[in-house]
PDB file of C-alpha atoms in Angstrom:
ATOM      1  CA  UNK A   7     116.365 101.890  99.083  1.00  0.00           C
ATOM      2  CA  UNK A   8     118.756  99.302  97.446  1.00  0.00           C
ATOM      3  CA  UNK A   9     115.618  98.157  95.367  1.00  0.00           C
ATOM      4  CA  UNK A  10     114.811 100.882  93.991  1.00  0.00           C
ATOM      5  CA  UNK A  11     118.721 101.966  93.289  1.00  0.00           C
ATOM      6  CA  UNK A  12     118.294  98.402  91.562  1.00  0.00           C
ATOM      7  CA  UNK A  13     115.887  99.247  89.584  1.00  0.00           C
ATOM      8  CA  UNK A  14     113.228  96.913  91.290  1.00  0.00           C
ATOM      9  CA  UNK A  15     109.194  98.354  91.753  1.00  0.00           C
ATOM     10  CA  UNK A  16     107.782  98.074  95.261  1.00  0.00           C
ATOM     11  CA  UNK A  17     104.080  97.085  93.661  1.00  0.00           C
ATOM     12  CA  UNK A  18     103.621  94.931  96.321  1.00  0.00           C
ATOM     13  CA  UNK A  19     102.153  95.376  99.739  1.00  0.00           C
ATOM     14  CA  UNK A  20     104.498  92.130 100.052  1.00  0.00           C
ATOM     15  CA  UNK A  21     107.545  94.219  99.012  1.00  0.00           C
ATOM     16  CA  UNK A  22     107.458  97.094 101.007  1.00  0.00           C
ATOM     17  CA  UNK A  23     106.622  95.086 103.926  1.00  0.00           C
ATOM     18  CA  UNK A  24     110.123  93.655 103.140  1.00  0.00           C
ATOM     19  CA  UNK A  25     111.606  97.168 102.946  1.00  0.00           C
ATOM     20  CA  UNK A  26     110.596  98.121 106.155  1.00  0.00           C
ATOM     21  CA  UNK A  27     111.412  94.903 107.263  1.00  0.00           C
ATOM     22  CA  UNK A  28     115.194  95.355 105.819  1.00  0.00           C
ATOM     23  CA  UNK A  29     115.545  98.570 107.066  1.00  0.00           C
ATOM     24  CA  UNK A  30     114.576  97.687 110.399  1.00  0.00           C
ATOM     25  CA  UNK A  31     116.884  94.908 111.145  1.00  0.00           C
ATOM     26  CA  UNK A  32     119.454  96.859 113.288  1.00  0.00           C
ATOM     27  CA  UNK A  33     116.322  96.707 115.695  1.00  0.00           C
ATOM     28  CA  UNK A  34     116.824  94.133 119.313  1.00  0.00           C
ATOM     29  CA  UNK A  35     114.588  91.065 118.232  1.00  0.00           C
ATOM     30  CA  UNK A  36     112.885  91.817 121.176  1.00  0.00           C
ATOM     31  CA  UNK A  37     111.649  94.700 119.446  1.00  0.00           C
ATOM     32  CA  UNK A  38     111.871  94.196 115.758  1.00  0.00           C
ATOM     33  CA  UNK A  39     108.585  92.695 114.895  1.00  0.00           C
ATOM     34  CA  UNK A  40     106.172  94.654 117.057  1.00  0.00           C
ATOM     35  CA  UNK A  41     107.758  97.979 115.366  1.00  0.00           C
ATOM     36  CA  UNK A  42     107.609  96.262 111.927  1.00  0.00           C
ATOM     37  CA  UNK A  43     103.720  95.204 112.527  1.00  0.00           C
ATOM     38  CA  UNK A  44     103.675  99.128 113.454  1.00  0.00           C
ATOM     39  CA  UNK A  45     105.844 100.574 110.592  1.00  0.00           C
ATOM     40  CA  UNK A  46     103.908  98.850 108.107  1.00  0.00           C
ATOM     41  CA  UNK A  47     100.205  99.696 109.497  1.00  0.00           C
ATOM     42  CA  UNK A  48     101.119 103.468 109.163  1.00  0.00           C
ATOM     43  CA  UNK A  49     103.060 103.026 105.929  1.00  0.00           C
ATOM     44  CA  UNK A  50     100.011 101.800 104.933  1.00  0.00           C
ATOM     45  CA  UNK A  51      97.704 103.931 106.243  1.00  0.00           C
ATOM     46  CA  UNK A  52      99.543 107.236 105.303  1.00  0.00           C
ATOM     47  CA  UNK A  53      99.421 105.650 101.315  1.00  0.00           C
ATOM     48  CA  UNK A  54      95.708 105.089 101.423  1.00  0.00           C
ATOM     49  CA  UNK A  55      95.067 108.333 102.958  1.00  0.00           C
ATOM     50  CA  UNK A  56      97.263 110.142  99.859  1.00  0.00           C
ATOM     51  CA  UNK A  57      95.767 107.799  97.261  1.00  0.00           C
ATOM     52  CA  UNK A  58      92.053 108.248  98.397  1.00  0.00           C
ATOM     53  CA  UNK A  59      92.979 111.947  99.537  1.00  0.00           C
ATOM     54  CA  UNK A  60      90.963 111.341 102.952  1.00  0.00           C
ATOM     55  CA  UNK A  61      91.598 114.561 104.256  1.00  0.00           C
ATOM     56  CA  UNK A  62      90.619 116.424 101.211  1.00  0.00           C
ATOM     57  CA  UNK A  63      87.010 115.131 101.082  1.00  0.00           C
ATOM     58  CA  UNK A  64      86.811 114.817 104.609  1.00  0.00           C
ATOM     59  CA  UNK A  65      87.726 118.872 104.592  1.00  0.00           C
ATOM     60  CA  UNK A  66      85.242 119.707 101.732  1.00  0.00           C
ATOM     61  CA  UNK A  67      82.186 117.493 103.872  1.00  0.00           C
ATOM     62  CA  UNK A  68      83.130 119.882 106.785  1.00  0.00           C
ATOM     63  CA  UNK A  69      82.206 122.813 104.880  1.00  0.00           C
ATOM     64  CA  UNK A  70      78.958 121.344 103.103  1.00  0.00           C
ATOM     65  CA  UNK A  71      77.983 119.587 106.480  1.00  0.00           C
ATOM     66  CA  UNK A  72      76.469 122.751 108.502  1.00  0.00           C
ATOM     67  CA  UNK A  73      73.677 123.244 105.411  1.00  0.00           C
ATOM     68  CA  UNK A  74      72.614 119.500 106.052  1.00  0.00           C
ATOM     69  CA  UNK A  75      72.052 119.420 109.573  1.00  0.00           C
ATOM     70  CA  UNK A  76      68.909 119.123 110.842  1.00  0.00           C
ATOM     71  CA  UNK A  77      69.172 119.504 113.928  1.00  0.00           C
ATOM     72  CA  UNK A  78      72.823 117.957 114.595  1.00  0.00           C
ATOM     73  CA  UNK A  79      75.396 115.707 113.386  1.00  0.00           C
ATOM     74  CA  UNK A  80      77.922 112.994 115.211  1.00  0.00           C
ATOM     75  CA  UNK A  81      80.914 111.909 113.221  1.00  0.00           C
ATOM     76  CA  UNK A  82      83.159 109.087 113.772  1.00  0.00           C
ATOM     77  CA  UNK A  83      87.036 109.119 113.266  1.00  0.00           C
ATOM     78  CA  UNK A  84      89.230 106.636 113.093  1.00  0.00           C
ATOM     79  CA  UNK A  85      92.966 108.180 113.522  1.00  0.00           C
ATOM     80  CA  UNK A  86      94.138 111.372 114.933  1.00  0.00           C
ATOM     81  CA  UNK A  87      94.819 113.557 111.235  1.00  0.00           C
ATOM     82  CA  UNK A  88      90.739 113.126 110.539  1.00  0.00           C
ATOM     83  CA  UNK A  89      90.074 113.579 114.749  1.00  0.00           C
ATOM     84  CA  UNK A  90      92.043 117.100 114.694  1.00  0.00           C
ATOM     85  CA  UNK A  91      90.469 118.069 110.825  1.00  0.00           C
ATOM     86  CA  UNK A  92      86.900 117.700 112.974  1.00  0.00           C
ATOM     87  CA  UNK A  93      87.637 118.869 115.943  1.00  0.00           C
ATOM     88  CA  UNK A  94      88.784 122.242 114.187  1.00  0.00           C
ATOM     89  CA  UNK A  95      85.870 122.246 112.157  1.00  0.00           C
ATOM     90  CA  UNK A  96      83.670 122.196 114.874  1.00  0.00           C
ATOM     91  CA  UNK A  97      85.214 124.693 116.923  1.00  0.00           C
ATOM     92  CA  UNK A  98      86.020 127.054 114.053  1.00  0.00           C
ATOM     93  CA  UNK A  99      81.843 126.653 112.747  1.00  0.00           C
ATOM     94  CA  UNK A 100      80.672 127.775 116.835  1.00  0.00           C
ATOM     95  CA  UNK A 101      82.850 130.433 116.650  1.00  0.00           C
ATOM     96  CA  UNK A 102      81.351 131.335 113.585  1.00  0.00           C
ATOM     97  CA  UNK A 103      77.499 130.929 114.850  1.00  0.00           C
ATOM     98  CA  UNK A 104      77.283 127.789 112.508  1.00  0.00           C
ATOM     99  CA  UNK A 105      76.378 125.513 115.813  1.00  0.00           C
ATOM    100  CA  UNK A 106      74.938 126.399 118.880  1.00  0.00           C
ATOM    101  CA  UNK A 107      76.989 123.885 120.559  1.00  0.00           C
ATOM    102  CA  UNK A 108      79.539 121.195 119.805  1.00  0.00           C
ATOM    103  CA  UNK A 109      81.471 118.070 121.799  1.00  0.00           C
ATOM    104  CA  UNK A 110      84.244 120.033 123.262  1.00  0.00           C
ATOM    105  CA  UNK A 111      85.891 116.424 124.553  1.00  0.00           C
ATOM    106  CA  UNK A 112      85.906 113.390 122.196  1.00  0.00           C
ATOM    107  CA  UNK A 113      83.595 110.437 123.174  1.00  0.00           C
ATOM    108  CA  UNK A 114      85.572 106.901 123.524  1.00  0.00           C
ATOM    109  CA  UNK A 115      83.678 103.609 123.359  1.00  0.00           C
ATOM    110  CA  UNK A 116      83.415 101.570 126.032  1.00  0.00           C
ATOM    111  CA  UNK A 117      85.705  99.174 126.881  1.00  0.00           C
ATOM    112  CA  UNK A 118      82.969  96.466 126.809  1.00  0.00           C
ATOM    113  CA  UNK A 119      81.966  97.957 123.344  1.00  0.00           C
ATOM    114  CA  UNK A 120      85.802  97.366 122.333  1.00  0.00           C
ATOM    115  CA  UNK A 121      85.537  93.443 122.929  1.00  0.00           C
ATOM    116  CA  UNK A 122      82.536  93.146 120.949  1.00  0.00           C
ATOM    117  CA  UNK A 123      83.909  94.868 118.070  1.00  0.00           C
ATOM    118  CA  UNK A 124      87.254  95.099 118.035  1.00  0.00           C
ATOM    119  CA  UNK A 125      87.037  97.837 115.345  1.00  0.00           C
ATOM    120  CA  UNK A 126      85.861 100.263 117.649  1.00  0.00           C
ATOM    121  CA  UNK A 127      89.159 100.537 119.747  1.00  0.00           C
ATOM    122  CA  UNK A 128      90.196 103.369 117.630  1.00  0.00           C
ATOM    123  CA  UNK A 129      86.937 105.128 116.798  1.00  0.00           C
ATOM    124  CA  UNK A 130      86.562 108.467 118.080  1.00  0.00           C
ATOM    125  CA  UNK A 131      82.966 110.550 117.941  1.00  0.00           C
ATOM    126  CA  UNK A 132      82.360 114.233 118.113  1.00  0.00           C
ATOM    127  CA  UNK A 133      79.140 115.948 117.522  1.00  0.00           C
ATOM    128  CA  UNK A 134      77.554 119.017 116.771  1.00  0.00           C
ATOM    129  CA  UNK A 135      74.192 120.849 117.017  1.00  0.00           C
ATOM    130  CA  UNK A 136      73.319 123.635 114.295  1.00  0.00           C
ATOM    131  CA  UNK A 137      72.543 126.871 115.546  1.00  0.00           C
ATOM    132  CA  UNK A 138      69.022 128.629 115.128  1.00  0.00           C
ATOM    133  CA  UNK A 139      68.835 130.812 111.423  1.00  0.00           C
TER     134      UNK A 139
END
C-alpha cells in the first residue's frame, strides 16, 4: 500500500482499518461500509488466528483429545477453518476405531438461543463418543 511504500507502520488496528477503508473506496456507498465492517472483521480474524496459531493447537488437541475422553467429547467452533479441522478429525478418528460414533451433521443453536446471546450466532458443536478398548 502507499503507506507502507511511504515508509509508514500499520501498528494500529486504527490504521489498517484505514487501509482497507482506502482501498475500498471505488466501492457504491451503498455498499462500501457493510464490506468495510466485513473486510476488517476477517482481516482481523485471519491475524489473530496466525499470531495465536489457532489451527496449530487446535490440530495438536485433536490428536491428544481421543486419550482424554471418557466417554465423549462436544466441541464448539466458532468459524468454518476450526469447523472443517474438527469435522476431519472426527471422521478421520471413526475411521480409525478411535470413536464408536461421531456428529456426522453440525448442531446450530437455536434461534431463540441466538437472541439471548448474541455470541452464539456463529457457534457450531460437533461431538464424539470414544470407542470401547
Amino acid at each position: 500500500t502507499d503507506e507502507i511504500r511511504k515508509g509508514h507502520r500499520i501498528d494500529t488496528t486504527t490504521k489498517l482499518r484505514e487501509v482497507i477503508e482506502k482501498t475500498l473506496d471505488f466501492l457504491p456507498e451503498k455498499e462500501k461500509k457493510d464490506t468495510i465492517k466485513k473486510t476488517c472483521q476477517r482481516t482481523f480474524q485471519a491475524l489473530r488466528i496466525d499470531v495465536n496459531r489457532e489451527f496449530e493447537v487446535l490440530y495438536e488437541f485433536m490428536e491428544k483429545l481421543p486419550g482424554a475422553l471418557k466417554p465423549g467429547v462436544a466441541i464448539l467452533t466458532f468459524h468454518s477453518g476450526e469447523d472443517k479441522l474438527v469435522k476431519q478429525a472426527l471422521k478421520e478418528g471413526y475411521r480409525n476405531g478411535i470413536y464408536a460414533d461421531y456428529a456426522k451433521d453440525v448442531i446450530r443453536p437455536s434461534a431463540e438461543e441466538c437472541v439471548q446471546n448474541g455470541r452464539a450466532r456463529s457457534t457450531k458443536m460437533r461431538w464424539a463418543i470414544r470407542a470401547e478398548a
